[in-house]
mmCIF file of C-alpha atoms and ligand atoms in Angstrom:
data_model
loop_
_atom_site.group_PDB
_atom_site.id
_atom_site.type_symbol
_atom_site.label_atom_id
_atom_site.label_comp_id
_atom_site.label_asym_id
_atom_site.label_seq_id
_atom_site.Cartn_x
_atom_site.Cartn_y
_atom_site.Cartn_z
ATOM 1 C CA MET A 467 61.139 25.064 163.062
ATOM 2 C CA ILE A 468 60.914 25.304 159.036
ATOM 3 C CA GLU A 469 64.493 26.881 157.531
ATOM 4 C CA PRO A 470 64.363 30.385 158.966
ATOM 5 C CA ASN A 471 64.517 33.493 156.692
ATOM 6 C CA SER A 472 63.926 37.050 156.928
ATOM 7 C CA GLU A 473 61.075 38.534 155.554
ATOM 8 C CA LEU A 474 59.471 41.660 154.288
ATOM 9 C CA VAL A 475 55.603 41.492 154.366
ATOM 10 C CA ILE A 476 53.954 44.367 152.932
ATOM 11 C CA ASP A 477 50.028 44.894 153.519
ATOM 12 C CA TYR A 478 48.486 47.158 150.523
ATOM 13 C CA GLU A 479 45.623 47.325 152.806
ATOM 14 C CA LEU A 480 47.687 49.584 155.173
ATOM 15 C CA VAL A 481 49.289 51.632 152.165
ATOM 16 C CA ARG A 482 45.165 52.148 151.045
ATOM 17 C CA ASN A 483 44.457 53.294 154.478
ATOM 18 C CA ASN A 484 47.099 55.829 154.684
ATOM 19 C CA ILE A 485 46.171 57.177 151.303
ATOM 20 C CA GLN A 486 42.671 57.682 152.760
ATOM 21 C CA VAL A 487 44.463 59.564 155.543
ATOM 22 C CA ILE A 488 46.460 61.880 152.822
ATOM 23 C CA LYS A 489 43.249 62.402 151.166
ATOM 24 C CA SER A 490 41.225 63.397 154.356
ATOM 25 C CA ASN A 491 43.729 66.627 154.604
ATOM 26 C CA LEU A 492 42.772 67.723 150.886
ATOM 27 C CA SER A 493 39.727 69.072 149.227
ATOM 28 C CA ALA A 494 38.057 66.507 147.032
ATOM 29 C CA ASN A 495 39.104 67.912 143.397
ATOM 30 C CA CYS A 496 42.577 67.807 144.476
ATOM 31 C CA LYS A 497 44.148 64.730 142.466
ATOM 32 C CA ILE A 498 47.108 62.339 143.910
ATOM 33 C CA MET A 499 50.406 61.748 142.058
ATOM 34 C CA GLY A 500 51.256 58.469 144.258
ATOM 35 C CA VAL A 501 55.368 58.598 144.093
ATOM 36 C CA ILE A 502 56.481 54.982 143.505
ATOM 37 C CA LYS A 503 59.888 55.547 142.354
ATOM 38 C CA SER A 504 62.816 53.487 143.824
ATOM 39 C CA ASN A 505 60.727 50.285 143.663
ATOM 40 C CA ALA A 506 57.838 51.932 145.305
ATOM 41 C CA TYR A 507 60.052 52.587 148.270
ATOM 42 C CA GLY A 508 60.802 49.057 148.442
ATOM 43 C CA HIS A 509 57.198 48.118 148.502
ATOM 44 C CA ASP A 510 57.496 46.333 144.645
ATOM 45 C CA LEU A 511 56.916 48.701 141.797
ATOM 46 C CA GLU A 512 54.659 46.351 139.909
ATOM 47 C CA ILE A 513 52.559 45.356 142.805
ATOM 48 C CA ALA A 514 52.135 48.895 144.152
ATOM 49 C CA ALA A 515 50.872 49.714 140.565
ATOM 50 C CA LYS A 516 48.354 47.065 140.656
ATOM 51 C CA ALA A 517 47.342 47.270 144.293
ATOM 52 C CA LEU A 518 46.994 51.154 144.200
ATOM 53 C CA ASP A 519 45.478 51.652 141.009
ATOM 54 C CA ASP A 520 42.228 52.527 142.145
ATOM 55 C CA ALA A 521 43.112 54.544 145.147
ATOM 56 C CA ILE A 522 45.280 57.228 143.645
ATOM 57 C CA ASP A 523 45.078 59.522 140.199
ATOM 58 C CA GLY A 524 48.373 58.691 138.787
ATOM 59 C CA TYR A 525 52.026 57.819 139.347
ATOM 60 C CA GLY A 526 55.302 59.443 139.736
ATOM 61 C CA VAL A 527 58.488 57.768 138.812
ATOM 62 C CA VAL A 528 62.060 58.819 138.353
ATOM 63 C CA ARG A 529 63.269 56.757 135.455
ATOM 64 C CA LEU A 530 61.661 55.832 131.909
ATOM 65 C CA GLY A 531 61.809 52.159 132.327
ATOM 66 C CA GLU A 532 59.793 52.173 135.357
ATOM 67 C CA ALA A 533 57.014 54.179 133.727
ATOM 68 C CA LEU A 534 57.162 51.839 130.918
ATOM 69 C CA LYS A 535 56.508 48.993 133.348
ATOM 70 C CA ILE A 536 53.425 50.613 134.850
ATOM 71 C CA ARG A 537 51.557 51.438 131.356
ATOM 72 C CA GLU A 538 51.725 47.810 130.924
ATOM 73 C CA THR A 539 49.018 47.474 133.629
ATOM 74 C CA SER A 540 47.601 50.928 134.135
ATOM 75 C CA SER A 541 46.020 53.696 132.039
ATOM 76 C CA LYS A 542 46.184 56.139 134.627
ATOM 77 C CA PRO A 543 48.822 59.341 133.963
ATOM 78 C CA ILE A 544 52.522 58.451 134.674
ATOM 79 C CA LEU A 545 55.032 61.250 135.222
ATOM 80 C CA VAL A 546 58.550 60.935 135.079
ATOM 81 C CA MET A 547 59.927 63.096 137.460
ATOM 82 C CA GLN A 548 63.256 63.530 136.572
ATOM 83 C CA GLY A 549 63.013 64.144 132.530
ATOM 84 C CA VAL A 550 63.829 62.381 129.814
ATOM 85 C CA TYR A 551 66.986 63.202 127.717
ATOM 86 C CA SER A 552 66.970 61.675 123.973
ATOM 87 C CA SER A 553 64.592 61.676 121.334
ATOM 88 C CA ASP A 554 64.366 58.037 121.672
ATOM 89 C CA ALA A 555 62.891 58.764 125.087
ATOM 90 C CA TYR A 556 60.440 61.426 123.881
ATOM 91 C CA ASP A 557 59.053 58.965 121.434
ATOM 92 C CA ALA A 558 58.512 56.338 123.871
ATOM 93 C CA LEU A 559 56.920 58.964 125.948
ATOM 94 C CA LYS A 560 54.268 59.603 122.934
ATOM 95 C CA GLN A 561 53.929 56.357 122.278
ATOM 96 C CA ASN A 562 52.667 55.509 125.896
ATOM 97 C CA ASN A 563 51.114 58.705 126.726
ATOM 98 C CA ILE A 564 53.650 59.235 129.609
ATOM 99 C CA TRP A 565 54.144 62.722 131.134
ATOM 100 C CA SER A 566 57.763 64.332 131.728
ATOM 101 C CA VAL A 567 58.715 67.010 133.979
ATOM 102 C CA ILE A 568 61.002 69.459 132.226
ATOM 103 C CA HIS A 569 63.243 70.981 134.880
ATOM 104 C CA SER A 570 66.634 72.420 132.832
ATOM 105 C CA ILE A 571 66.867 74.764 130.077
ATOM 106 C CA SER A 572 68.885 72.081 128.253
ATOM 107 C CA GLN A 573 65.530 70.342 127.826
ATOM 108 C CA LEU A 574 64.125 72.981 125.861
ATOM 109 C CA PRO A 575 65.168 72.058 122.170
ATOM 110 C CA LEU A 576 63.519 68.569 122.209
ATOM 111 C CA ALA A 577 60.617 69.259 124.382
ATOM 112 C CA LYS A 578 59.726 72.270 121.893
ATOM 113 C CA GLN A 579 59.711 69.526 118.980
ATOM 114 C CA TYR A 580 57.087 67.474 121.318
ATOM 115 C CA ARG A 581 55.083 70.361 122.477
ATOM 116 C CA ASP A 582 51.702 69.367 120.830
ATOM 117 C CA ASP A 583 52.270 65.748 121.602
ATOM 118 C CA LEU A 584 53.014 65.483 124.758
ATOM 119 C CA GLN A 585 52.169 66.740 128.561
ATOM 120 C CA PHE A 586 54.645 68.369 130.579
ATOM 121 C CA TRP A 587 55.323 69.411 134.120
ATOM 122 C CA ILE A 588 57.185 72.426 134.189
ATOM 123 C CA LYS A 589 59.304 72.748 137.290
ATOM 124 C CA VAL A 590 60.659 75.712 138.700
ATOM 125 C CA ASN A 591 63.541 76.103 140.988
ATOM 126 C CA THR A 592 62.138 78.310 143.995
ATOM 127 C CA GLY A 593 64.912 77.965 146.271
ATOM 128 C CA MET A 594 65.629 74.218 146.974
ATOM 129 C CA ASN A 595 68.595 74.626 144.176
ATOM 130 C CA ARG A 596 68.373 70.963 142.914
ATOM 131 C CA LEU A 597 66.239 70.943 139.804
ATOM 132 C CA GLY A 598 64.196 73.320 138.540
ATOM 133 C CA ILE A 599 64.358 76.254 135.679
ATOM 134 C CA GLY A 600 64.999 79.811 137.283
ATOM 135 C CA LEU A 601 62.461 82.275 137.119
ATOM 136 C CA ASP A 602 64.338 84.411 135.041
ATOM 137 C CA GLU A 603 64.321 81.896 132.532
ATOM 138 C CA LEU A 604 60.604 81.286 132.350
ATOM 139 C CA ASP A 605 60.094 83.538 129.454
ATOM 140 C CA GLN A 606 62.062 81.066 127.266
ATOM 141 C CA PHE A 607 59.568 78.116 128.188
ATOM 142 C CA GLU A 608 56.295 80.383 126.972
ATOM 143 C CA SER A 609 55.578 77.851 123.907
ATOM 144 C CA LEU A 610 55.372 74.941 126.595
ATOM 145 C CA LEU A 611 53.260 77.204 129.275
ATOM 146 C CA LYS A 612 49.684 75.600 128.183
ATOM 147 C CA ASN A 613 46.493 74.975 130.275
ATOM 148 C CA SER A 614 47.193 71.282 129.940
ATOM 149 C CA ASN A 615 50.556 71.461 131.423
ATOM 150 C CA VAL A 616 51.308 71.314 135.463
ATOM 151 C CA LEU A 617 53.694 74.377 136.842
ATOM 152 C CA MET A 618 55.451 72.786 139.732
ATOM 153 C CA THR A 619 58.197 73.024 142.222
ATOM 154 C CA HIS A 620 59.690 71.030 145.358
ATOM 155 C CA LEU A 621 59.971 72.104 148.683
ATOM 156 C CA ALA A 622 63.415 71.620 150.592
ATOM 157 C CA CYS A 623 61.708 71.955 154.232
ATOM 158 C CA ALA A 624 58.227 70.719 153.983
ATOM 159 C CA ASP A 625 58.985 68.883 157.248
ATOM 160 C CA LYS A 626 59.940 71.744 159.089
ATOM 161 C CA PRO A 627 56.916 74.108 158.728
ATOM 162 C CA GLU A 628 58.897 76.742 161.052
ATOM 163 C CA ASP A 629 61.507 77.225 158.497
ATOM 164 C CA GLU A 630 61.858 80.339 156.610
ATOM 165 C CA LEU A 631 62.761 78.925 153.533
ATOM 166 C CA ASN A 632 58.915 77.564 153.030
ATOM 167 C CA ASP A 633 57.495 80.829 152.809
ATOM 168 C CA ALA A 634 60.365 81.958 150.656
ATOM 169 C CA GLN A 635 59.658 79.210 147.916
ATOM 170 C CA PHE A 636 56.016 80.117 148.116
ATOM 171 C CA LYS A 637 56.443 83.522 147.390
ATOM 172 C CA SER A 638 58.894 82.563 144.497
ATOM 173 C CA PHE A 639 56.224 80.171 143.125
ATOM 174 C CA ASP A 640 53.696 82.592 143.242
ATOM 175 C CA HIS A 641 55.693 84.949 141.481
ATOM 176 C CA ALA A 642 56.436 82.596 138.614
ATOM 177 C CA TRP A 643 52.762 81.682 138.354
ATOM 178 C CA ASN A 644 51.683 85.270 138.417
ATOM 179 C CA GLN A 645 54.086 85.957 135.445
ATOM 180 C CA ILE A 646 52.142 83.551 133.129
ATOM 181 C CA GLU A 647 49.159 84.583 131.350
ATOM 182 C CA ILE A 648 47.757 81.153 131.077
ATOM 183 C CA GLU A 649 45.937 79.346 133.693
ATOM 184 C CA MET A 650 47.750 76.167 134.372
ATOM 185 C CA GLN A 651 47.448 73.444 137.146
ATOM 186 C CA ARG A 652 49.865 73.714 139.908
ATOM 187 C CA SER A 653 51.407 70.988 142.048
ATOM 188 C CA LEU A 654 54.094 71.953 145.142
ATOM 189 C CA LEU A 655 53.462 69.149 147.871
ATOM 190 C CA ASN A 656 55.237 66.240 148.684
ATOM 191 C CA SER A 657 53.979 63.913 151.769
ATOM 192 C CA ALA A 658 55.048 66.263 154.644
ATOM 193 C CA GLY A 659 53.599 69.132 152.518
ATOM 194 C CA VAL A 660 50.113 67.441 152.435
ATOM 195 C CA PHE A 661 49.883 67.653 156.277
ATOM 196 C CA ASN A 662 51.943 70.812 156.887
ATOM 197 C CA PHE A 663 50.791 73.233 153.942
ATOM 198 C CA PRO A 664 47.408 71.706 152.940
ATOM 199 C CA ASP A 665 46.177 75.108 151.527
ATOM 200 C CA ARG A 666 48.953 74.837 149.240
ATOM 201 C CA ALA A 667 47.736 71.657 147.617
ATOM 202 C CA TYR A 668 46.080 73.038 144.400
ATOM 203 C CA ASP A 669 45.316 70.452 141.442
ATOM 204 C CA TRP A 670 47.900 67.877 142.090
ATOM 205 C CA VAL A 671 50.235 66.500 145.226
ATOM 206 C CA ARG A 672 52.917 64.182 145.285
ATOM 207 C CA PRO A 673 53.002 61.933 148.356
ATOM 208 C CA GLY A 674 55.469 59.227 148.298
ATOM 209 C CA ILE A 675 56.836 58.204 151.847
ATOM 210 C CA ALA A 676 53.357 58.801 153.543
ATOM 211 C CA MET A 677 51.476 56.470 151.690
ATOM 212 C CA TYR A 678 54.197 53.959 153.001
ATOM 213 C CA GLY A 679 53.724 55.433 156.608
ATOM 214 C CA GLY A 680 57.201 56.314 156.826
ATOM 215 C CA ILE A 681 56.286 59.715 158.328
ATOM 216 C CA ASP A 682 54.902 60.554 161.850
ATOM 217 C CA PHE A 683 51.597 62.272 161.192
ATOM 218 C CA LEU A 684 48.154 60.955 162.930
ATOM 219 C CA GLY A 685 46.623 58.069 161.334
ATOM 220 C CA LEU A 686 49.538 56.529 159.384
ATOM 221 C CA LYS A 687 51.109 53.402 160.027
ATOM 222 C CA THR A 688 54.279 51.617 158.771
ATOM 223 C CA ALA A 689 52.891 49.560 156.063
ATOM 224 C CA MET A 690 55.607 46.829 155.973
ATOM 225 C CA THR A 691 56.720 44.320 158.466
ATOM 226 C CA PHE A 692 60.414 43.638 158.531
ATOM 227 C CA ARG A 693 61.166 40.462 160.656
ATOM 228 C CA SER A 694 63.120 37.312 161.328
ATOM 229 C CA GLN A 695 63.191 34.373 163.448
ATOM 230 C CA ILE A 696 65.330 33.634 166.775
ATOM 231 C CA ILE A 697 67.668 31.015 166.488
ATOM 232 C CA SER A 698 69.440 30.941 169.490
ATOM 233 C CA ILE A 699 69.080 32.091 172.919
ATOM 234 C CA GLN A 700 72.090 32.919 175.430
ATOM 235 C CA SER A 701 71.974 33.035 179.257
ATOM 236 C CA LEU A 702 74.434 35.261 180.468
ATOM 237 C CA ASP A 703 75.515 36.708 183.780
ATOM 238 C CA LYS A 704 76.282 40.408 185.082
ATOM 239 C CA ASN A 705 79.162 41.933 183.339
ATOM 240 C CA GLU A 706 79.345 39.706 180.200
ATOM 241 C CA ARG A 707 79.929 41.687 176.817
ATOM 242 C CA ILE A 708 77.954 40.945 173.708
ATOM 243 C CA GLY A 709 78.835 40.746 169.858
ATOM 244 C CA TYR A 710 81.716 42.044 167.878
ATOM 245 C CA GLY A 711 83.640 44.616 169.823
ATOM 246 C CA GLY A 712 81.952 43.475 173.258
ATOM 247 C CA ARG A 713 80.573 47.186 173.059
ATOM 248 C CA VAL A 714 77.973 46.491 175.533
ATOM 249 C CA LYS A 715 77.761 44.511 178.844
ATOM 250 C CA THR A 716 75.060 42.997 180.872
ATOM 251 C CA GLU A 717 73.873 45.080 183.883
ATOM 252 C CA LYS A 718 72.344 41.832 185.500
ATOM 253 C CA SER A 719 72.088 38.451 184.627
ATOM 254 C CA SER A 720 70.379 38.398 181.161
ATOM 255 C CA LYS A 721 68.884 36.332 178.572
ATOM 256 C CA ILE A 722 69.857 37.528 174.818
ATOM 257 C CA ALA A 723 68.180 36.234 171.750
ATOM 258 C CA ILE A 724 69.822 35.998 168.409
ATOM 259 C CA VAL A 725 67.805 36.928 165.362
ATOM 260 C CA TYR A 726 68.524 35.658 162.099
ATOM 261 C CA CYS A 727 68.864 38.797 160.100
ATOM 262 C CA GLY A 728 71.784 41.527 159.659
ATOM 263 C CA TYR A 729 73.006 44.289 157.680
ATOM 264 C CA ALA A 730 73.240 42.063 154.645
ATOM 265 C CA ASP A 731 69.529 41.960 154.990
ATOM 266 C CA GLY A 732 69.779 45.728 154.868
ATOM 267 C CA PHE A 733 69.202 46.272 158.294
ATOM 268 C CA PRO A 734 71.344 49.273 159.234
ATOM 269 C CA GLN A 735 74.771 48.664 160.768
ATOM 270 C CA THR A 736 74.875 51.562 162.741
ATOM 271 C CA VAL A 737 71.915 51.104 165.078
ATOM 272 C CA ILE A 738 72.696 51.453 168.790
ATOM 273 C CA ASP A 739 71.886 49.606 172.032
ATOM 274 C CA GLY A 740 68.617 50.433 173.190
ATOM 275 C CA THR A 741 66.857 50.382 169.879
ATOM 276 C CA SER A 742 63.397 49.097 169.950
ATOM 277 C CA VAL A 743 61.934 45.495 168.463
ATOM 278 C CA LEU A 744 58.805 43.687 168.903
ATOM 279 C CA VAL A 745 59.014 39.824 170.213
ATOM 280 C CA ASN A 746 55.591 38.102 170.522
ATOM 281 C CA GLY A 747 53.987 41.562 171.180
ATOM 282 C CA HIS A 748 56.540 42.808 173.370
ATOM 283 C CA ARG A 749 59.051 45.308 173.103
ATOM 284 C CA SER A 750 62.687 44.483 173.368
ATOM 285 C CA GLN A 751 65.968 46.325 172.797
ATOM 286 C CA ILE A 752 69.155 45.695 170.701
ATOM 287 C CA LEU A 753 72.109 44.932 172.293
ATOM 288 C CA GLY A 754 75.809 44.679 170.719
ATOM 289 C CA ARG A 755 76.750 45.397 167.323
ATOM 290 C CA VAL A 756 74.610 44.390 164.091
ATOM 291 C CA SER A 757 76.657 41.816 162.566
ATOM 292 C CA MET A 758 76.089 41.010 158.666
ATOM 293 C CA ASP A 759 73.578 38.371 159.532
ATOM 294 C CA LEU A 760 72.585 38.377 163.023
ATOM 295 C CA ILE A 761 71.096 40.897 165.624
ATOM 296 C CA SER A 762 71.465 40.383 169.129
ATOM 297 C CA ILE A 763 68.464 41.469 171.283
ATOM 298 C CA ASP A 764 67.766 41.657 174.842
ATOM 299 C CA ILE A 765 64.637 38.976 176.030
ATOM 300 C CA THR A 766 65.153 38.919 179.770
ATOM 301 C CA GLU A 767 61.742 40.586 180.406
ATOM 302 C CA ILE A 768 59.673 38.557 177.683
ATOM 303 C CA PRO A 769 57.983 35.488 178.819
ATOM 304 C CA ASP A 770 58.272 32.360 177.129
ATOM 305 C CA CYS A 771 60.452 33.339 174.436
ATOM 306 C CA LYS A 772 61.934 30.598 172.469
ATOM 307 C CA ILE A 773 63.690 29.797 169.381
ATOM 308 C CA GLY A 774 61.353 30.103 166.178
ATOM 309 C CA ASP A 775 59.629 33.360 167.602
ATOM 310 C CA TRP A 776 59.693 36.175 165.360
ATOM 311 C CA CYS A 777 61.660 39.276 166.009
ATOM 312 C CA GLU A 778 59.662 42.529 164.142
ATOM 313 C CA LEU A 779 62.459 45.208 163.497
ATOM 314 C CA TRP A 780 59.544 47.219 162.381
ATOM 315 C CA SER A 781 55.832 47.055 161.493
ATOM 316 C CA PRO A 782 52.623 48.536 161.773
ATOM 317 C CA GLU A 783 52.754 47.904 165.399
ATOM 318 C CA LEU A 784 56.177 49.280 165.981
ATOM 319 C CA SER A 785 56.759 52.381 163.596
ATOM 320 C CA ILE A 786 59.777 52.306 161.801
ATOM 321 C CA LEU A 787 59.987 55.805 162.844
ATOM 322 C CA GLU A 788 61.015 54.486 166.350
ATOM 323 C CA ASN A 789 64.496 52.936 164.825
ATOM 324 C CA THR A 790 65.204 55.976 162.683
ATOM 325 C CA GLU A 791 64.420 58.918 165.409
ATOM 326 C CA LYS A 792 66.520 56.955 168.100
ATOM 327 C CA ASN A 793 69.832 56.315 165.484
ATOM 328 C CA GLY A 794 69.675 59.589 163.184
ATOM 329 C CA LEU A 795 68.572 57.673 159.930
ATOM 330 C CA LEU A 796 65.912 58.146 157.426
ATOM 331 C CA SER A 797 62.532 55.871 156.882
ATOM 332 C CA TYR A 798 63.149 56.477 153.254
ATOM 333 C CA GLU A 799 66.599 54.987 153.015
ATOM 334 C CA LEU A 800 65.797 51.881 155.508
ATOM 335 C CA MET A 801 62.688 51.020 153.386
ATOM 336 C CA THR A 802 64.622 51.041 150.238
ATOM 337 C CA LYS A 803 67.561 49.223 150.996
ATOM 338 C CA ILE A 804 66.105 46.037 152.181
ATOM 339 C CA ASN A 805 68.232 43.477 150.310
ATOM 340 C CA GLN A 806 67.074 40.852 147.922
ATOM 341 C CA ARG A 807 67.618 37.620 149.924
ATOM 342 C CA VAL A 808 64.927 38.761 152.150
ATOM 343 C CA LYS A 809 61.665 36.863 151.430
ATOM 344 C CA ARG A 810 58.674 39.282 150.303
ATOM 345 C CA HIS A 811 55.070 38.445 150.968
ATOM 346 C CA TYR A 812 52.281 40.992 149.778
ATOM 347 C CA LEU A 813 49.027 40.987 151.540
ATOM 348 C CA ASN A 814 45.689 42.687 150.125
ATOM 349 C CA ILE A 815 46.742 43.132 146.775
HETATM 350 C C1 PLP B 700 60.273 62.008 145.709
HETATM 351 C C2 PLP B 700 59.536 62.752 145.253
HETATM 352 C C3 PLP B 700 58.435 63.229 146.126
HETATM 353 C C4 PLP B 700 57.727 62.603 147.125
HETATM 354 O O1 PLP B 700 58.276 63.021 148.309
HETATM 355 P P1 PLP B 700 57.700 62.203 149.834
HETATM 356 O O2 PLP B 700 58.520 62.974 150.906
HETATM 357 O O3 PLP B 700 58.400 61.060 149.631
HETATM 358 O O4 PLP B 700 56.161 62.612 149.595
HETATM 359 C C5 PLP B 700 57.471 64.421 145.335
HETATM 360 N N1 PLP B 700 58.226 65.051 144.506
HETATM 361 C C6 PLP B 700 59.033 64.949 143.871
HETATM 362 C C7 PLP B 700 59.560 65.509 142.723
HETATM 363 C C8 PLP B 700 60.188 63.675 144.317
HETATM 364 O O5 PLP B 700 61.231 63.711 143.694
#
């Protein structure tokens, strides 16, 4: 066995397949602003910008620095979704042809100065009450309401289509839209919105997590494999306890494998017994508390399991959602929390 390491294998062919699934829910003229904030949800910002350049119509980021990085390799539209705040930043937008969201009245003085040089997405608050200008403030933005600009909002409950807040937000958005005399482009939907409210797709959609396979819709696949190797195997009798706190006791004589990965790699410390992992194509379960550098799993029923075999914590074959649903966690958080020491491999860039 070579020196073991925890690994993150990211297959961009799977990301592109997920984008095709997203597209199959949309009309042909709807454009995709692929969201690659937070290091492309852990999939690497710069590699994403190369691997996806032909698959999407633009990039959504949070910080100006991310936008500038992508501009080095891509000529596609780039949107700084949380806006910029200084005249230096506005100059950088102008020099690099980068778009920005305007979500607050406090941005108005600078935005007005640059109105002829920049493309803005005007974000209205339709009920999420996080970012966005109030409908009663919209008239103050008149000079920014142009054909080339986009009117946008963000949904708080796109993943719960039955929640009444969705309808309230649509009504509020339509109200803002009707208030405006000019035909602007429109953008409302994140990933869950694309699948739950495709008739609200309009000109631009902004999927993030769906590209990476972190929500549960038909055809989407987890594009990253988080895995490490087994470095020890314990044969235990019935009624033996495992790991810190000895929180679990064997119910029969068991074989426990110890995997070279822990919460310091970014695997959540809080996962409970019975959470699934995959070893040699077989399901196995976590037993015992996750340590800083080790995870213990039950391999009693797995034939021929040996030291050096790989244990997949999630992968295209074991959706990250199995872990998050069992443990009340978010795929967004798990994907963005994989630590630096985990060795990266990128396939099909
Ligand atoms: C993060 C973000 C998105 C993407 O959300 P997903 O749920 O990952 O699809 C879209 N729009 C805005 C404004 C965002 O901040």
